Coordinates of C-alpha atoms and ligand atoms in Angstrom, one line a residue:
M1323 CA 141.1 87.4 -55.7
N1324 CA 140.1 88.5 -52.6
K1325 CA 137.5 86.6 -50.6
D1326 CA 135.9 90.1 -50.0
N1327 CA 134.6 89.9 -53.4
P1328 CA 132.0 87.7 -54.2
P1329 CA 130.8 86.4 -58.0
L1330 CA 128.6 88.8 -60.0
S1331 CA 126.0 87.1 -59.5
T1332 CA 126.0 87.6 -55.2
N1333 CA 127.1 90.7 -54.9
F1334 CA 126.4 93.6 -53.0
I1335 CA 124.6 94.8 -55.3
Q1336 CA 122.9 92.2 -56.3
N1337 CA 121.7 92.2 -52.7
I1338 CA 120.3 96.2 -53.0
I1339 CA 118.0 95.2 -56.2
N1340 CA 116.2 92.1 -54.4
E1341 CA 115.7 94.0 -51.5
D1342 CA 114.1 96.6 -53.9
L1343 CA 112.0 93.9 -56.1
K1344 CA 111.0 92.6 -52.3
N1345 CA 109.8 96.1 -51.1
G1346 CA 108.4 96.7 -55.1
K1347 CA 110.6 99.7 -55.4
N1348 CA 110.3 101.0 -58.9
D1349 CA 107.3 98.7 -60.2
G1350 CA 109.4 96.0 -60.0
R1351 CA 112.2 97.5 -63.1
V1352 CA 116.0 97.3 -63.4
H1353 CA 117.1 99.7 -65.2
T1354 CA 120.6 100.5 -65.6
R1355 CA 122.9 102.2 -67.7
F1356 CA 127.1 102.5 -69.0
P1357 CA 128.0 106.2 -69.3
P1358 CA 131.3 106.4 -70.8
E1359 CA 132.9 110.2 -71.6
P1360 CA 134.1 109.8 -75.5
N1361 CA 137.3 111.6 -74.4
G1362 CA 139.0 107.9 -74.9
Y1363 CA 139.3 104.7 -75.4
L1364 CA 138.0 102.1 -73.0
H1365 CA 139.4 99.6 -71.5
I1366 CA 139.5 97.3 -69.0
G1367 CA 138.5 99.1 -66.1
H1368 CA 136.0 99.9 -68.1
A1369 CA 134.8 96.5 -69.5
K1370 CA 134.1 95.4 -65.6
A1371 CA 132.0 98.5 -65.5
I1372 CA 129.9 96.8 -68.6
C1373 CA 129.8 93.4 -67.2
L1374 CA 128.0 94.9 -64.4
N1375 CA 125.7 96.9 -65.9
F1376 CA 124.8 95.1 -68.8
G1377 CA 125.0 92.1 -66.1
L1378 CA 122.7 93.1 -63.4
A1379 CA 120.1 93.5 -66.1
I1380 CA 120.2 90.8 -67.9
A1381 CA 120.5 88.6 -64.2
N1382 CA 117.5 90.9 -63.2
K1383 CA 115.3 90.3 -67.1
G1384 CA 115.8 94.4 -67.2
L1385 CA 117.4 96.7 -69.3
C1386 CA 120.7 98.8 -69.6
N1387 CA 121.3 101.4 -71.4
L1388 CA 124.4 102.9 -73.1
R1389 CA 124.5 106.3 -72.8
F1390 CA 127.5 108.8 -73.9
D1391 CA 128.1 111.5 -71.1
D1392 CA 129.0 114.6 -74.0
T1393 CA 129.0 116.9 -71.4
N1394 CA 132.6 117.8 -71.8
P1395 CA 133.1 119.0 -75.9
S1396 CA 136.6 120.4 -75.6
K1397 CA 138.1 116.7 -74.7
E1398 CA 135.0 114.6 -76.9
D1399 CA 135.5 113.1 -80.5
I1400 CA 133.3 110.7 -82.3
E1401 CA 136.2 108.5 -83.4
Y1402 CA 135.8 107.5 -79.3
V1403 CA 131.7 107.5 -79.6
E1404 CA 132.5 105.0 -82.4
S1405 CA 134.7 102.8 -81.1
I1406 CA 133.1 102.9 -77.5
Q1407 CA 129.5 101.5 -78.9
A1408 CA 132.2 98.4 -81.3
D1409 CA 134.2 97.6 -78.0
V1410 CA 130.9 97.1 -76.0
K1411 CA 129.3 95.2 -79.0
W1412 CA 132.3 93.1 -79.4
L1413 CA 131.8 92.2 -75.7
G1414 CA 129.0 90.9 -76.4
F1415 CA 125.9 93.3 -74.6
D1416 CA 123.2 95.0 -76.9
W1417 CA 121.8 98.3 -75.7
E1418 CA 118.9 97.6 -78.8
D1419 CA 117.3 100.8 -78.9
R1420 CA 118.3 102.8 -76.1
L1421 CA 121.7 104.5 -77.3
F1422 CA 121.5 108.2 -75.9
Y1423 CA 123.4 110.9 -75.5
A1424 CA 123.3 113.8 -72.3
S1425 CA 123.6 116.3 -75.3
D1426 CA 119.9 114.9 -76.1
Y1427 CA 119.2 116.4 -73.5
F1428 CA 120.5 120.0 -73.3
D1429 CA 116.9 121.6 -74.2
K1430 CA 115.2 119.7 -71.5
L1431 CA 118.4 120.6 -68.7
Y1432 CA 118.3 124.2 -69.6
E1433 CA 114.0 123.9 -68.7
F1434 CA 114.9 122.4 -66.0
T1435 CA 117.1 124.6 -65.1
L1436 CA 115.1 127.8 -65.8
G1437 CA 112.9 126.1 -63.2
L1438 CA 115.8 125.6 -60.6
I1439 CA 116.4 129.7 -61.0
K1440 CA 112.8 130.3 -60.1
S1441 CA 112.1 128.0 -57.0
G1442 CA 115.9 129.9 -55.9
N1443 CA 118.5 127.2 -55.9
A1444 CA 120.8 128.5 -58.2
Y1445 CA 122.2 131.7 -59.2
V1446 CA 124.7 133.2 -61.4
C1447 CA 127.6 134.1 -59.9
D1448 CA 130.5 136.3 -61.2
L1449 CA 133.7 135.2 -59.5
S1450 CA 136.4 133.9 -61.4
A1451 CA 137.1 130.2 -61.1
Q1452 CA 140.3 130.7 -59.1
E1453 CA 137.8 132.8 -56.7
I1454 CA 135.5 130.3 -56.4
R1455 CA 138.6 128.0 -55.2
E1456 CA 139.5 130.4 -52.6
Y1457 CA 135.8 130.8 -51.1
R1458 CA 135.3 127.3 -51.3
G1459 CA 137.3 126.7 -48.3
T1460 CA 139.1 123.8 -47.3
L1461 CA 137.6 120.3 -45.3
T1462 CA 138.8 122.0 -42.0
E1463 CA 137.7 125.4 -42.7
P1464 CA 134.0 126.6 -43.6
G1465 CA 133.0 128.3 -47.2
K1466 CA 132.3 131.5 -47.8
D1467 CA 129.5 132.8 -49.9
S1468 CA 130.2 134.6 -52.8
P1469 CA 128.9 137.7 -53.1
Y1470 CA 126.7 136.9 -55.8
R1471 CA 125.2 134.3 -54.2
N1472 CA 121.7 136.3 -53.0
R1473 CA 121.1 138.0 -56.4
S1474 CA 117.3 138.3 -57.2
I1475 CA 115.1 135.9 -59.1
E1476 CA 115.1 138.1 -61.9
E1477 CA 118.7 139.2 -62.2
N1478 CA 119.6 135.7 -61.6
L1479 CA 116.7 134.1 -65.2
D1480 CA 117.8 137.4 -67.0
L1481 CA 121.6 136.8 -66.6
F1482 CA 121.1 133.0 -66.9
Q1483 CA 118.9 133.7 -70.2
R1484 CA 121.7 136.1 -71.6
M1485 CA 125.2 133.8 -70.5
R1486 CA 123.0 130.5 -73.7
E1487 CA 122.8 133.6 -75.7
G1488 CA 126.6 134.2 -75.4
E1489 CA 126.3 137.6 -74.7
F1490 CA 129.1 136.8 -72.0
P1491 CA 132.6 135.5 -72.5
D1492 CA 134.2 132.2 -71.7
G1493 CA 134.0 131.7 -68.3
S1494 CA 133.2 134.9 -67.2
R1495 CA 130.0 134.1 -64.9
V1496 CA 129.1 130.6 -63.7
L1497 CA 125.5 129.2 -62.4
R1498 CA 125.8 127.4 -59.2
A1499 CA 123.4 126.3 -56.8
K1500 CA 122.5 127.4 -54.0
I1501 CA 123.3 124.9 -51.5
D1502 CA 125.6 125.4 -48.3
M1503 CA 128.8 127.0 -48.3
A1504 CA 129.4 125.1 -44.5
S1505 CA 128.5 122.0 -45.5
P1506 CA 131.2 119.6 -44.6
N1507 CA 130.9 117.7 -47.9
L1508 CA 132.6 120.4 -50.7
N1509 CA 130.5 118.9 -53.6
M1510 CA 127.7 120.8 -51.9
R1511 CA 129.7 124.2 -51.2
D1512 CA 127.5 125.9 -54.3
P1513 CA 128.4 123.4 -57.0
V1514 CA 128.9 125.2 -60.1
L1515 CA 125.9 123.9 -62.7
Y1516 CA 126.7 125.8 -66.1
R1517 CA 129.6 127.1 -67.2
I1518 CA 130.5 129.1 -71.1
L1519 CA 132.3 127.1 -73.4
R1520 CA 132.8 127.7 -76.6
S1521 CA 133.9 124.7 -77.8
T1522 CA 132.7 122.9 -81.2
H1523 CA 130.3 120.1 -80.2
H1524 CA 130.7 117.0 -82.0
R1525 CA 126.5 116.5 -81.8
T1526 CA 125.3 119.8 -81.2
G1527 CA 127.8 121.8 -83.2
D1528 CA 127.7 125.6 -82.0
N1529 CA 124.0 125.4 -80.8
W1530 CA 125.6 125.9 -77.1
C1531 CA 127.5 128.5 -75.7
I1532 CA 127.2 127.2 -72.0
Y1533 CA 127.4 123.5 -71.3
P1534 CA 126.0 121.7 -67.8
M1535 CA 128.7 120.0 -65.6
Y1536 CA 128.9 116.3 -65.7
D1537 CA 127.1 115.9 -61.7
Y1538 CA 124.7 117.9 -62.4
A1539 CA 123.6 116.4 -66.4
H1540 CA 124.1 113.1 -64.9
P1541 CA 121.3 112.4 -62.0
I1542 CA 118.6 114.4 -64.4
S1543 CA 119.9 111.9 -67.5
D1544 CA 119.5 109.1 -65.1
A1545 CA 116.0 110.1 -64.1
L1546 CA 115.3 111.4 -67.5
E1547 CA 115.8 107.3 -68.7
S1548 CA 114.0 106.2 -65.8
I1549 CA 117.1 104.6 -64.6
T1550 CA 116.9 102.7 -61.4
H1551 CA 120.0 102.0 -59.8
S1552 CA 122.9 104.4 -61.3
I1553 CA 126.0 102.4 -60.5
C1554 CA 129.1 104.2 -60.4
T1555 CA 132.9 104.5 -59.1
L1556 CA 134.0 104.5 -55.6
E1557 CA 134.9 108.4 -56.7
F1558 CA 131.8 109.1 -56.6
A1559 CA 130.4 108.6 -52.7
D1560 CA 131.0 111.9 -52.2
H1561 CA 128.6 113.5 -54.6
R1562 CA 125.9 111.2 -53.5
P1563 CA 124.2 114.3 -51.9
L1564 CA 124.6 116.6 -54.7
Y1565 CA 122.9 113.4 -57.0
D1566 CA 120.0 113.5 -54.4
W1567 CA 120.3 116.9 -54.3
V1568 CA 119.5 117.4 -58.1
L1569 CA 116.6 115.0 -57.8
D1570 CA 114.7 116.6 -54.9
K1571 CA 115.0 120.3 -56.9
V1572 CA 114.4 119.1 -59.6
D1573 CA 111.1 118.7 -60.9
Y1574 CA 111.5 115.6 -63.3
S1575 CA 107.9 114.2 -63.0
G1576 CA 106.2 114.6 -66.0
D1577 CA 109.1 113.9 -67.9
A1578 CA 110.4 110.1 -65.7
K1579 CA 108.9 107.3 -63.5
G1580 CA 110.9 106.4 -60.6
R1581 CA 114.0 108.0 -58.9
P1582 CA 117.1 106.7 -59.7
Q1583 CA 119.5 105.5 -56.6
Q1584 CA 123.2 105.9 -57.0
I1585 CA 125.6 103.3 -56.0
E1586 CA 129.2 103.5 -55.5
F1587 CA 131.8 100.1 -56.3
A1588 CA 135.3 99.6 -55.9
R1589 CA 137.2 100.2 -59.8
L1590 CA 139.4 97.8 -61.6
N1591 CA 143.2 98.4 -61.0
L1592 CA 145.6 95.8 -62.9
S1593 CA 149.6 94.9 -61.7
H1594 CA 151.7 96.4 -64.5
T1595 CA 150.0 98.9 -65.8
V1596 CA 147.6 102.1 -66.2
M1597 CA 144.1 102.9 -66.1
S1598 CA 143.5 106.4 -66.0
K1599 CA 142.5 107.7 -69.3
R1600 CA 144.5 110.5 -69.6
K1601 CA 147.9 108.5 -69.0
L1602 CA 147.0 105.8 -71.8
R1603 CA 146.3 109.0 -74.1
E1604 CA 149.7 110.4 -73.6
L1605 CA 151.3 106.6 -74.1
V1606 CA 149.3 107.2 -77.6
M1607 CA 149.6 110.7 -78.3
E1608 CA 153.3 110.9 -77.2
G1609 CA 154.1 107.5 -79.1
Y1610 CA 154.9 105.3 -75.8
V1611 CA 152.6 102.2 -77.9
D1612 CA 151.8 102.6 -81.9
G1613 CA 148.0 103.3 -81.4
W1614 CA 145.1 103.0 -78.7
D1615 CA 144.9 99.0 -80.4
D1616 CA 148.7 98.6 -79.2
P1617 CA 148.6 95.2 -78.1
R1618 CA 150.4 96.0 -75.0
M1619 CA 148.0 98.5 -73.7
P1620 CA 144.8 97.6 -72.1
T1621 CA 142.1 98.9 -73.2
I1622 CA 139.7 96.9 -74.6
S1623 CA 141.2 97.2 -78.6
G1624 CA 144.2 96.5 -77.5
L1625 CA 143.2 93.1 -76.0
R1626 CA 141.8 92.1 -78.8
R1627 CA 144.2 92.7 -81.2
R1628 CA 146.3 90.8 -79.0
G1629 CA 144.0 88.0 -79.2
Y1630 CA 141.9 88.5 -76.2
T1631 CA 137.8 87.0 -76.0
P1632 CA 135.1 89.0 -75.4
E1633 CA 134.5 85.1 -73.3
S1634 CA 137.9 85.8 -71.8
I1635 CA 137.2 89.1 -71.0
R1636 CA 133.6 88.6 -69.3
D1637 CA 135.4 85.3 -67.3
F1638 CA 137.9 87.6 -65.9
C1639 CA 135.1 90.6 -65.0
D1640 CA 133.1 87.4 -63.1
R1641 CA 135.9 86.4 -60.9
I1642 CA 137.2 89.5 -59.3
G1643 CA 133.7 90.1 -58.7
V1644 CA 132.5 93.4 -56.9
A1645 CA 133.4 95.1 -53.7
K1646 CA 133.0 98.2 -51.8
R1647 CA 136.7 98.3 -51.5
D1648 CA 139.6 99.1 -54.1
S1649 CA 142.4 96.9 -54.7
V1650 CA 145.0 95.9 -57.1
V1651 CA 144.2 92.4 -59.7
D1652 CA 147.3 90.7 -60.7
I1653 CA 147.1 90.9 -64.3
A1654 CA 148.5 86.8 -63.8
L1655 CA 144.5 86.2 -63.4
L1656 CA 143.2 88.3 -66.9
E1657 CA 146.2 85.7 -68.2
H1658 CA 144.9 83.0 -66.9
C1659 CA 141.5 83.2 -68.2
I1660 CA 142.5 83.2 -71.8
R1661 CA 144.9 80.2 -71.1
E1662 CA 142.2 78.2 -69.4
Q1663 CA 139.4 79.1 -72.7
L1664 CA 142.6 78.9 -75.0
N1665 CA 144.0 75.5 -73.5
Q1666 CA 140.2 74.0 -75.0
H1667 CA 139.5 75.6 -78.0
A1668 CA 142.9 76.8 -79.8
P1669 CA 144.4 73.7 -82.1
R1670 CA 148.0 73.3 -82.0
V1671 CA 150.3 73.7 -84.0
M1672 CA 154.4 73.8 -84.6
A1673 CA 156.3 77.4 -85.3
V1674 CA 160.1 77.5 -84.3
L1675 CA 160.8 80.9 -83.4
R1676 CA 164.6 80.7 -83.7
P1677 CA 165.2 78.2 -86.6
L1678 CA 168.6 75.8 -86.2
R1679 CA 168.9 74.0 -89.7
V1680 CA 169.4 70.1 -88.8
I1681 CA 170.3 68.0 -92.0
I1682 CA 168.7 63.9 -91.2
D1683 CA 171.4 62.1 -93.4
N1684 CA 170.7 58.8 -93.2
Y1685 CA 166.8 59.9 -94.6
P1686 CA 166.5 59.9 -98.3
E1687 CA 167.0 63.3 -100.3
D1688 CA 163.7 63.7 -101.7
Q1689 CA 161.3 61.9 -99.6
V1690 CA 158.4 63.5 -98.1
E1691 CA 156.0 61.8 -95.3
W1692 CA 152.7 63.4 -94.2
L1693 CA 152.0 62.1 -90.7
E1694 CA 149.3 62.4 -88.6
A1695 CA 149.1 65.3 -85.4
E1696 CA 146.7 65.7 -83.3
N1697 CA 144.9 69.1 -82.9
N1698 CA 144.0 69.3 -79.4
P1699 CA 144.9 66.5 -76.9
E1700 CA 142.5 68.6 -74.3
N1701 CA 139.7 68.5 -77.2
P1702 CA 139.7 65.0 -79.8
S1703 CA 136.1 66.5 -81.3
M1704 CA 139.0 69.1 -83.3
G1705 CA 140.5 66.5 -84.7
S1706 CA 143.8 65.9 -86.6
R1707 CA 145.7 67.3 -89.6
Q1708 CA 149.0 65.9 -91.8
I1709 CA 152.0 67.8 -91.5
P1710 CA 154.9 66.6 -94.3
F1711 CA 158.1 65.4 -92.9
S1712 CA 161.7 66.1 -94.8
R1713 CA 165.3 65.1 -95.0
E1714 CA 165.6 69.1 -92.9
I1715 CA 164.3 70.6 -90.5
F1716 CA 164.1 73.3 -88.3
I1717 CA 164.0 73.2 -84.5
E1718 CA 163.9 75.5 -81.6
Q1719 CA 167.8 77.4 -81.3
E1720 CA 167.1 76.7 -77.3
D1721 CA 166.9 72.9 -77.9
F1722 CA 170.4 72.5 -78.7
M1723 CA 173.3 73.1 -76.6
E1724 CA 176.8 72.0 -77.4
N1725 CA 178.1 71.8 -73.8
P1726 CA 174.7 71.0 -71.9
P1727 CA 174.6 71.5 -68.1
K1728 CA 173.0 68.1 -66.5
K1729 CA 169.1 67.9 -66.8
F1730 CA 168.4 69.6 -70.5
F1731 CA 166.8 67.1 -72.4
R1732 CA 167.0 68.2 -75.4
L1733 CA 169.8 68.1 -78.1
S1734 CA 173.5 68.1 -77.7
P1735 CA 176.3 66.6 -79.7
G1736 CA 175.6 62.5 -79.8
G1737 CA 172.3 63.2 -77.5
E1738 CA 168.7 62.2 -78.7
I1739 CA 165.2 63.8 -78.9
R1740 CA 161.8 63.1 -79.9
L1741 CA 160.5 65.4 -82.9
K1742 CA 156.7 65.8 -81.8
S1743 CA 154.7 63.1 -83.7
A1744 CA 157.4 61.9 -85.7
Y1745 CA 161.0 60.5 -85.1
I1746 CA 164.0 60.3 -82.8
I1747 CA 167.1 62.0 -84.2
K1748 CA 170.7 61.6 -82.9
C1749 CA 173.0 64.5 -83.2
E1750 CA 176.5 63.3 -85.3
E1751 CA 178.0 66.7 -85.9
V1752 CA 177.5 70.1 -85.3
V1753 CA 178.8 72.9 -88.1
K1754 CA 179.6 75.9 -87.0
D1755 CA 180.6 79.6 -88.8
E1756 CA 184.0 80.7 -89.4
N1757 CA 183.4 83.1 -86.2
G1758 CA 182.3 79.5 -84.7
A1759 CA 178.3 80.6 -84.7
I1760 CA 176.8 77.4 -85.2
I1761 CA 174.5 77.1 -88.8
E1762 CA 173.7 73.8 -88.5
L1763 CA 173.4 69.9 -87.3
H1764 CA 173.4 66.8 -88.8
C1765 CA 172.1 64.3 -87.3
S1766 CA 170.4 60.4 -87.6
Y1767 CA 167.1 59.3 -87.3
D1768 CA 165.0 56.3 -86.0
P1769 CA 162.9 54.9 -88.9
D1770 CA 161.3 53.2 -86.3
S1771 CA 160.7 55.3 -84.0
R1772 CA 157.6 56.2 -85.2
S1773 CA 154.5 55.8 -83.2
G1774 CA 153.2 52.1 -84.2
G1775 CA 157.0 51.6 -84.5
A1776 CA 159.7 48.6 -83.7
T1777 CA 161.3 51.0 -81.6
S1778 CA 158.7 54.1 -80.7
G1779 CA 158.4 53.3 -76.8
R1780 CA 162.5 54.0 -76.8
K1781 CA 162.4 56.1 -73.5
I1782 CA 163.6 59.8 -74.5
K1783 CA 163.6 62.2 -72.0
G1784 CA 163.2 65.2 -74.2
T1785 CA 160.5 66.2 -77.0
S1786 CA 161.0 69.6 -79.7
H1787 CA 158.5 70.8 -82.1
W1788 CA 159.9 71.1 -85.4
V1789 CA 159.2 72.2 -89.2
S1790 CA 160.2 70.5 -92.4
A1791 CA 161.8 73.5 -93.9
Q1792 CA 160.9 73.0 -97.6
H1793 CA 157.3 73.3 -96.3
A1794 CA 157.6 76.1 -93.2
I1795 CA 156.6 79.2 -93.9
K1796 CA 158.3 82.6 -93.5
A1797 CA 156.4 84.6 -90.0
K1798 CA 157.4 87.2 -87.9
V1799 CA 156.2 86.8 -84.2
R1800 CA 156.0 89.5 -81.5
L1801 CA 156.4 88.8 -78.0
Y1802 CA 154.7 90.7 -75.5
D1803 CA 156.0 91.4 -71.6
H1804 CA 154.4 93.7 -69.0
L1805 CA 153.9 97.3 -70.4
F1806 CA 155.2 98.7 -67.7
T1807 CA 158.0 96.7 -64.6
S1808 CA 156.6 98.2 -61.8
E1809 CA 153.1 96.5 -60.4
D1810 CA 151.9 99.9 -59.5
P1811 CA 153.4 102.5 -62.1
D1812 CA 151.5 105.1 -60.2
D1813 CA 153.3 104.6 -57.0
C1814 CA 156.4 106.2 -58.1
E1815 CA 154.3 109.4 -58.1
E1816 CA 154.6 109.7 -54.7
E1817 CA 158.3 110.3 -55.0
G1818 CA 157.8 113.0 -57.7
A1819 CA 159.0 110.7 -60.4
D1820 CA 157.2 110.2 -63.4
Y1821 CA 154.8 107.0 -64.2
K1822 CA 156.2 106.4 -68.0
S1823 CA 159.9 106.4 -66.3
Q1824 CA 158.3 102.5 -64.9
L1825 CA 157.7 102.0 -68.7
N1826 CA 159.1 98.4 -69.5
P1827 CA 162.0 98.5 -72.4
D1828 CA 161.2 95.0 -73.0
S1829 CA 157.8 94.7 -73.4
L1830 CA 157.9 94.0 -76.9
R1831 CA 160.4 91.8 -79.1
V1832 CA 160.0 91.4 -82.8
L1833 CA 161.3 88.1 -83.9
D1834 CA 161.4 88.5 -88.2
D1835 CA 162.6 85.0 -89.5
C1836 CA 160.4 82.2 -87.5
R1837 CA 158.9 79.0 -89.7
V1838 CA 155.9 78.2 -89.2
E1839 CA 154.2 74.8 -90.2
P1840 CA 152.3 74.9 -93.8
S1841 CA 148.9 74.6 -92.0
L1842 CA 149.2 78.0 -91.3
A1843 CA 149.8 79.5 -94.6
A1844 CA 146.3 80.8 -94.5
A1845 CA 145.9 81.7 -91.2
E1846 CA 142.7 83.6 -90.5
P1847 CA 143.3 87.2 -89.0
G1848 CA 142.3 87.2 -85.6
S1849 CA 142.7 83.6 -85.2
R1850 CA 144.5 81.9 -82.5
F1851 CA 146.3 79.1 -81.8
Q1852 CA 149.1 77.2 -79.5
F1853 CA 152.0 76.9 -81.3
L1854 CA 153.8 73.7 -79.4
R1855 CA 156.1 75.2 -75.6
Q1856 CA 155.6 79.0 -77.1
G1857 CA 152.6 79.7 -76.3
Y1858 CA 149.4 81.0 -77.4
F1859 CA 148.9 83.3 -80.9
C1860 CA 147.1 85.5 -82.7
A1861 CA 147.5 85.9 -86.1
D1862 CA 147.5 90.0 -85.9
A1863 CA 144.0 91.4 -87.3
I1864 CA 145.6 94.2 -89.2
D1865 CA 149.0 93.5 -90.6
S1866 CA 148.9 89.6 -91.1
Q1867 CA 148.2 87.7 -94.1
E1868 CA 149.2 85.1 -96.4
G1869 CA 152.3 85.7 -97.9
H1870 CA 152.9 88.1 -94.8
L1871 CA 152.5 86.3 -91.7
V1872 CA 152.5 88.0 -88.0
F1873 CA 151.5 86.6 -85.1
N1874 CA 151.1 88.4 -81.5
R1875 CA 151.7 86.0 -78.6
I1876 CA 148.7 86.3 -76.6
V1877 CA 150.6 84.8 -73.8
S1878 CA 152.6 82.2 -72.6
L1879 CA 152.0 79.1 -71.3
R1880 CA 153.7 79.5 -68.2
D1881 CA 150.6 79.6 -65.9
T1882 CA 151.2 82.5 -63.1
W1883 CA 148.1 82.5 -61.6
A1884 CA 147.4 78.7 -60.9
K1885 CA 150.8 78.7 -59.4
I1886 CA 150.3 82.1 -57.0
Q1887 CA 146.9 80.1 -56.0
K1888 CA 148.8 76.5 -55.3
E1889 CA 151.4 78.2 -53.5
N1890 CA 149.0 80.3 -50.6
R1891 CA 146.7 76.7 -50.9
S1892 CA 149.6 74.8 -49.4
N1893 CA 150.8 78.0 -47.2
Q1894 CA 147.2 77.8 -45.6
Ligands
ATP2187 P1 137.4 110.2 -66.8 O1 138.3 110.4 -65.6 O2 137.8 110.3 -68.5 O3 135.6 110.1 -66.4 P2 137.0 107.2 -66.1 O4 137.9 106.1 -66.6 O5 136.1 107.4 -64.9 O6 137.3 108.9 -66.5 P3 134.6 107.0 -68.2 O7 134.1 107.5 -69.3 O8 134.3 108.5 -67.3 O9 135.7 107.1 -67.5 O10 134.0 105.9 -67.0 C1 132.6 104.8 -67.8 C2 131.6 104.4 -66.8 O11 133.0 103.0 -67.1 C3 132.1 105.3 -65.1 O12 130.5 104.4 -64.8 C4 133.1 104.2 -64.1 O13 132.3 104.8 -62.7 C5 133.2 103.4 -65.1 N1 134.6 102.8 -64.8 C6 135.9 103.4 -65.4 N2 137.1 103.5 -64.4 C7 136.6 102.4 -64.4 C8 137.4 101.1 -63.7 N3 138.6 100.8 -63.7 N4 137.1 99.8 -63.1 C9 135.6 100.0 -62.9 N5 134.3 101.0 -63.2 C10 135.2 101.8 -64.3
MG2188 MG1 134.2 109.7 -65.0

């Protein structure tokens, strides 16, 4: 983590708020909003914006609205409206009765716009989109005035009303702000405020054939909701003069209190993934992943399905803090946050992902012992459970090697291991098929080696997890890796390559023949466990059910974030 990023509670936006409160600005009110456009599912970057906006409201006894910025009907959909609400709620935030839509303000906005035209601050322009671009100039050259710039107020009013009535074809005319074609800020060179677009809106239907632009609708929506601090990402810093211009020129005072202030912060970028909604949509629509909630996706629904908890995501957003400069956060930090939580709270169980049959020849054939096993040594209040032991068990294939290298502390011919919460076994014989593949092991066990037994203290280097063959339950396990192999998949675009060329072909591995201990038979969909030595897993909320268990690996046990931190400290 970057030292420049203080935690949420002490971030620079809070400092601005402190100053405002001290000066009695906005009568001491703090009112923020989270303004998603319903054109895709929310991702972890949005989670940061949600935690920031709702978090600041909570910390300052203020309010936070949820507002859909639905000014672009051609890309928006009710499916997104619903998923966004579900995600914000799941993250643990409550907008109470303050759910709004920019489209709620279309009438008001139209009325304000007539005022803007009457005060000579807006005009109808007949240039084509291409011509508008050409007239705009560049960063080094001023723009040129549109030939329609000096239309009379009467003509502008007449044309704008006829635009609204549907007299003109799509794209034939726009309404523009009359600001300054020579402004050094391109956003101030007579930006478009309204366009003609015949597209059915998911809320207003076909009531409108003109739609306001985001930069125009946004400050007015903020003002109408009496927002005090309008927090957005850095790329809008150059739009701030336009935001303020709109608030200066539009007379909203009869409809709102105070005046909102736009404040920009750095968006979250996460390594090994992409965060652009366009790209995430492409991955879904073109089938590179299995939907918006694919557990490999950085979407909130994907993280939820993977097994992340709301607490772990809020913790992550808190730790990355709020900065004024863009940076990339290591995905290992996100993984660290869920690991820390589950280390305390997830029950530990035994599951064998790649089973190898072991027959314990000196164990009585019909005997079953129910052995006590701790549920979480980190958290004794979680108690213990009984697990069955019998003559045939499964261990992990990788826990046996016929020709082990030095320092292989697991099972090998003639060698011993301790079975977790059970006995010490010794490998007596390896059985192979005609192709030389190992099919089973014959072992002996030391009956006194269990906890409390005479030989329980014997020094054995390796401990393995296991399940009783006759009691174990079959399960399917999905192991995930980064969605993209490269740290910054967008990077390759500078060399003209497609970010999709960086997709990780091994981001999903499915193991169909795993065996889990019987206590998992009725694992609740969505419940989380530590599979000893294998990582943290979640029973898939959609695919898993009794009789057909499916587990997603949330993260492995190896905490690369803690390792990086340790290395950083020792290098200092
Ligand atoms: P689009 O390109 O579709 O506008 P967007 O990611 O900006 O994509 P919005 O729905 O407009 O999506 O975002 C809602 C809010 O979330 C905005 O205030 C935006 O600034 C914030 N946001 C979006 N992406 C991030 C991110 N990566 N980090 C932090 N905040 C983000
Ligand atoms: Mg946006």
